[in-house]
PDB file of C-alpha atoms in Angstrom:
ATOM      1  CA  UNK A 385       0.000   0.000   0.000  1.00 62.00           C
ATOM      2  CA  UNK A 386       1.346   3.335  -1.150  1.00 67.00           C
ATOM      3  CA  UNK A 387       2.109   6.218   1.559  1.00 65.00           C
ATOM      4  CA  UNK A 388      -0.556   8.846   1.369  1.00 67.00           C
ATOM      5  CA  UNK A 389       0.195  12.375   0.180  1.00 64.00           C
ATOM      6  CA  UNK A 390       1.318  14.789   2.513  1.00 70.00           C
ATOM      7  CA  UNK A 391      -0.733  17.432   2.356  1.00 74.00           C
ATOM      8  CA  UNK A 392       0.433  20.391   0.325  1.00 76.00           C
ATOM      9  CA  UNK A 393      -0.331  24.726   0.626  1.00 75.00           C
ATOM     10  CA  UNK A 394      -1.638  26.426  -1.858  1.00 75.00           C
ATOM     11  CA  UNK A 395      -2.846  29.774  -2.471  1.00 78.00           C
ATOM     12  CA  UNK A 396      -5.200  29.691  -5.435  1.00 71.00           C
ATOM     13  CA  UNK A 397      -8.287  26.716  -5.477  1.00 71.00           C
ATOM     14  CA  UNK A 398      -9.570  27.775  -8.473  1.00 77.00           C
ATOM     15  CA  UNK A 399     -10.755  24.687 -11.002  1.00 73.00           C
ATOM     16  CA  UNK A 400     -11.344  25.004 -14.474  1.00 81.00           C
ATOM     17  CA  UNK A 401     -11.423  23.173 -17.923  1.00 82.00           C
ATOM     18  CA  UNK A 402      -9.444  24.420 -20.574  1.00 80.00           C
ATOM     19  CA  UNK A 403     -10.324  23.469 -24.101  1.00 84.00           C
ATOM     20  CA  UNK A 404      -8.605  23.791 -27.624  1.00 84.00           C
ATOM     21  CA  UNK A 405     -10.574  26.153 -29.937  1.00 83.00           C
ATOM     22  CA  UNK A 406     -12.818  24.205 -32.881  1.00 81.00           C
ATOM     23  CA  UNK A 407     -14.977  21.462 -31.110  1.00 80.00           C
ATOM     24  CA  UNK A 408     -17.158  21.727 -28.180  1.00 80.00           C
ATOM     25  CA  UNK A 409     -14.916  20.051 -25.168  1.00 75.00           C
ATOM     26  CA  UNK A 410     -17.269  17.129 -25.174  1.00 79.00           C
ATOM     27  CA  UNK A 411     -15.162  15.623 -28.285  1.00 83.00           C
ATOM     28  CA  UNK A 412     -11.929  16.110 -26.895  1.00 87.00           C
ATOM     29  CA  UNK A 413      -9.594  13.561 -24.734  1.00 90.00           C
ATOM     30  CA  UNK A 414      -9.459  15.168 -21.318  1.00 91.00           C
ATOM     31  CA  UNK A 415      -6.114  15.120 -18.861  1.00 92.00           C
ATOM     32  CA  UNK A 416      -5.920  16.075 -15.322  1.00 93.00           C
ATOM     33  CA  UNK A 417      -4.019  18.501 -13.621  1.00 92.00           C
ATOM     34  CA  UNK A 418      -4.118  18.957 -10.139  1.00 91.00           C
ATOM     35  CA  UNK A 419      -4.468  22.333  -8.317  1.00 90.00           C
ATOM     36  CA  UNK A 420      -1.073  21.305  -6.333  1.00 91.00           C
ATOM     37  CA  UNK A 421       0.990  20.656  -9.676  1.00 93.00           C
ATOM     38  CA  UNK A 422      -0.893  24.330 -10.898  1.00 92.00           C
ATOM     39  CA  UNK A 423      -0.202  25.778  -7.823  1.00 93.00           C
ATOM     40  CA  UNK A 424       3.644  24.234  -8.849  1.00 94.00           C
ATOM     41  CA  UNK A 425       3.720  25.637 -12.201  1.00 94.00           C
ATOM     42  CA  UNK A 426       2.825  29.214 -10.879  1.00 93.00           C
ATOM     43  CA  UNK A 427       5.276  29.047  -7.932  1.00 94.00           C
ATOM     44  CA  UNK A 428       8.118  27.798 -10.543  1.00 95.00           C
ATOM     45  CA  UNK A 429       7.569  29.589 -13.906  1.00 94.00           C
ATOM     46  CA  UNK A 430       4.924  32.455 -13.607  1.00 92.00           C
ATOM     47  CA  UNK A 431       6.720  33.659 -10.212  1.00 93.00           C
ATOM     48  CA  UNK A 432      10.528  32.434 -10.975  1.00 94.00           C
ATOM     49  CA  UNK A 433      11.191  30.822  -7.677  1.00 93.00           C
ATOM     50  CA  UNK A 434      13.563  28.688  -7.019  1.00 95.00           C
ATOM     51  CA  UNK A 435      12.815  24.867  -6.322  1.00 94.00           C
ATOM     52  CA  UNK A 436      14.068  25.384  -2.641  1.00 95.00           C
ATOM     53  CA  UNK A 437      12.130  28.886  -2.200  1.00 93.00           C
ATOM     54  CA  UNK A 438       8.582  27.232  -3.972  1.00 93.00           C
ATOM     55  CA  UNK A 439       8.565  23.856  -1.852  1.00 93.00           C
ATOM     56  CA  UNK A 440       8.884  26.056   1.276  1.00 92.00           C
ATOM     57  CA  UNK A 441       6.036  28.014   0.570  1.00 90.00           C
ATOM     58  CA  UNK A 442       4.284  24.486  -0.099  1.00 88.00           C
ATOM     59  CA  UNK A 443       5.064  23.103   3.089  1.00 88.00           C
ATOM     60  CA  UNK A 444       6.578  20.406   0.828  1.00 90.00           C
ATOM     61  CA  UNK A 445      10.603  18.846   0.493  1.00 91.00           C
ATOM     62  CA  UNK A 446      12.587  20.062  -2.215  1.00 94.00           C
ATOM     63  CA  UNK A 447      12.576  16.895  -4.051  1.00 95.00           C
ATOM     64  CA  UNK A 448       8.872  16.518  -3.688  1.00 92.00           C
ATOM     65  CA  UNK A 449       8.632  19.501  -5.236  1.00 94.00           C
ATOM     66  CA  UNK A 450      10.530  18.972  -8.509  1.00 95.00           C
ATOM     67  CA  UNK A 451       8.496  15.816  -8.819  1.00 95.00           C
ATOM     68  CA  UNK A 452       5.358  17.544  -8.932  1.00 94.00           C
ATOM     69  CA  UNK A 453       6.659  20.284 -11.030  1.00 96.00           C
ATOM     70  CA  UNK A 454       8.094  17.418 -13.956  1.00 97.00           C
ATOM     71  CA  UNK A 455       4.714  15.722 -13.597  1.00 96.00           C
ATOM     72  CA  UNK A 456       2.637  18.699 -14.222  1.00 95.00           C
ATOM     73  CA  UNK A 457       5.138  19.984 -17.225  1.00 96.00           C
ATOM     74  CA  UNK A 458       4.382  16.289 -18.553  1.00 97.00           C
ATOM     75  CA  UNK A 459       0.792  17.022 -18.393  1.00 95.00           C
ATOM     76  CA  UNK A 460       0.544  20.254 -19.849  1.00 94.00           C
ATOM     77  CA  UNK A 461       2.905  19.161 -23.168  1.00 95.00           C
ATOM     78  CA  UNK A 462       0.641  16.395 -23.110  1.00 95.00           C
ATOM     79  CA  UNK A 463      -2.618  18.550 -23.585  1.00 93.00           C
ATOM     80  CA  UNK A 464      -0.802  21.222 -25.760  1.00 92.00           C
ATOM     81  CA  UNK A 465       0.617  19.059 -28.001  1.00 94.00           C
ATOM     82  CA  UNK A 466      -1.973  16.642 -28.258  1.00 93.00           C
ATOM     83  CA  UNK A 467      -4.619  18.841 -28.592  1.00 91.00           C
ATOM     84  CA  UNK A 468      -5.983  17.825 -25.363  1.00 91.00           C
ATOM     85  CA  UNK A 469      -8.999  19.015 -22.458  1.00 90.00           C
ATOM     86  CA  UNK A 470      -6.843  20.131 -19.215  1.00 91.00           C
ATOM     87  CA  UNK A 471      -9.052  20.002 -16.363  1.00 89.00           C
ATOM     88  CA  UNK A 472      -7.347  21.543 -13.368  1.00 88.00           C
ATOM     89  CA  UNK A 473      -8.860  19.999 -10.202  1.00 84.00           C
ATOM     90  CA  UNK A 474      -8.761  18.220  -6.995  1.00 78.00           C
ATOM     91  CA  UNK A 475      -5.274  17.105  -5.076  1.00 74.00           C
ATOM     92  CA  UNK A 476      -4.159  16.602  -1.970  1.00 70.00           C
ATOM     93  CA  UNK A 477      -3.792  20.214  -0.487  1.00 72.00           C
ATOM     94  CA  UNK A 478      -5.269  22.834   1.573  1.00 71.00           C
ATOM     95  CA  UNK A 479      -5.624  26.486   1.108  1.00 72.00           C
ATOM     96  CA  UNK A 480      -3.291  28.619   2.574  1.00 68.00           C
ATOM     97  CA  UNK A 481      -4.250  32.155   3.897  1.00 60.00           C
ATOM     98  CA  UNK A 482      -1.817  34.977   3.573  1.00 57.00           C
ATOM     99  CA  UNK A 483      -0.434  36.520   6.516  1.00 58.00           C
ATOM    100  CA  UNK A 484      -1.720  39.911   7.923  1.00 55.00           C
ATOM    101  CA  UNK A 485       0.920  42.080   8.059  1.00 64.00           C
ATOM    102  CA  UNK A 486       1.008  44.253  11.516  1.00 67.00           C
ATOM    103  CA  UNK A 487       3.744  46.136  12.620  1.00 78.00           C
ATOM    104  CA  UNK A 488       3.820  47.935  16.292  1.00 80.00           C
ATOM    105  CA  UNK A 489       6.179  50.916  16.269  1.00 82.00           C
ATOM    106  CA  UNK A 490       6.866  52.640  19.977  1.00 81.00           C
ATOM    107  CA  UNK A 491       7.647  55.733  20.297  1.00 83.00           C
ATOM    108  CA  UNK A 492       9.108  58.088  23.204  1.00 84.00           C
ATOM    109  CA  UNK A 493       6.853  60.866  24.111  1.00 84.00           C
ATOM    110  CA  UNK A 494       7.041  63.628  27.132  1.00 81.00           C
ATOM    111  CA  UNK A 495       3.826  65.312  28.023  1.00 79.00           C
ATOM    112  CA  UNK A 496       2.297  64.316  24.701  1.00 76.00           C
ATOM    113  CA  UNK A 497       5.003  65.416  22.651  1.00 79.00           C
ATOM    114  CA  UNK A 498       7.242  62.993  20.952  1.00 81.00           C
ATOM    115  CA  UNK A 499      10.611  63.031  22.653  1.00 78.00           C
ATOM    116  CA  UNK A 500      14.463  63.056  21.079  1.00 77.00           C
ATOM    117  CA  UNK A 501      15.954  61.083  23.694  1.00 73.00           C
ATOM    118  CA  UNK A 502      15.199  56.943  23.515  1.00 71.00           C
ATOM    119  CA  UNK A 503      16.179  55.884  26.425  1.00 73.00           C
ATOM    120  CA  UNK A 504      15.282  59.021  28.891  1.00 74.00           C
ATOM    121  CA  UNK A 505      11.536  59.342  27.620  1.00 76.00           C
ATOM    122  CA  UNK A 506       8.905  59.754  30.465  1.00 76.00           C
ATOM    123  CA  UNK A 507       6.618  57.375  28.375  1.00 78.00           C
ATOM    124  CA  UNK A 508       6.029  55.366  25.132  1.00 80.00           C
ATOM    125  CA  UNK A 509       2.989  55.465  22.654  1.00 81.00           C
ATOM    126  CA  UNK A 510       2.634  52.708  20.863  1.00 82.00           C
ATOM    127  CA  UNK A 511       1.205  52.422  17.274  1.00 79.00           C
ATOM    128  CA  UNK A 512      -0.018  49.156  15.242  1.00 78.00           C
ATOM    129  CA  UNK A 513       0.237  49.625  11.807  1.00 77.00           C
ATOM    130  CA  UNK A 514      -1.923  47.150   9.935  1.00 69.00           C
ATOM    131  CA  UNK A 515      -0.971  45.911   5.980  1.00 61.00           C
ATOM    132  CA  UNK A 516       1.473  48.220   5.806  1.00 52.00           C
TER     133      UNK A 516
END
């Protein structure tokens, strides 16, 4: 018995069917691309990561990673060339939310007034600062 996937981030869950033009996509052979090997393919050639960099932001191994990537490169030749359906769907993954950025800045103030000296400052105000 195999070992199951590990399960692997993504950030778009999007699926779709993509069809060559002529022919409704009823007549045409269809191939499957998961949303982990598209998720892959944007990481490593829309974004220009490195291997290393991509698989980290999958929660994936390096090696892990460049077997997904050559498996979904396989798949897309596949449907280009052959004049193929590429229905992007389904995997082993879960959706990853992006971080909210928030930033706390303190600053030395003296009766209300923000003060020169650091270190000799009466009090601190502190700020959050929220997506940037």
């Amino acid at each position: 018995m195999p070992r199951p996937h590990c399960i692997r981030r993504i950030s778009h869950a999007e699926a779709s069917v993509l069809v060559p033009a002529g022919r409704p996509a009823c007549e045409y052979e269809t191939v499957r691309l998961t949303l982990d090997q598209a998720e892959a393919l944007r990481l490593a050639d829309l974004e220009g990561l490195y291997q290393e960099a991509a698989a980290r932001k999958m929660g994936i191994s390096r090696q892990t990673f460049g077997r997904i990537l050559d498996e979904a490169h396989k798949i897309v030749a596949d449907a280009i060339l052959n004049k193929k359906a590429l229905r992007v769907e389904g995997g082993a993954y879960s959706l990853k939310e992006e971080p909210i950025m928030h930033t706390k800045v303190a600053v030395p103030t003296r009766n209300g007034i923000v003060d020169a000296h650091f270190g000799h400052c009466e009090y601190f105000t502190v700020f959050e600062i929220a997506d940037g």
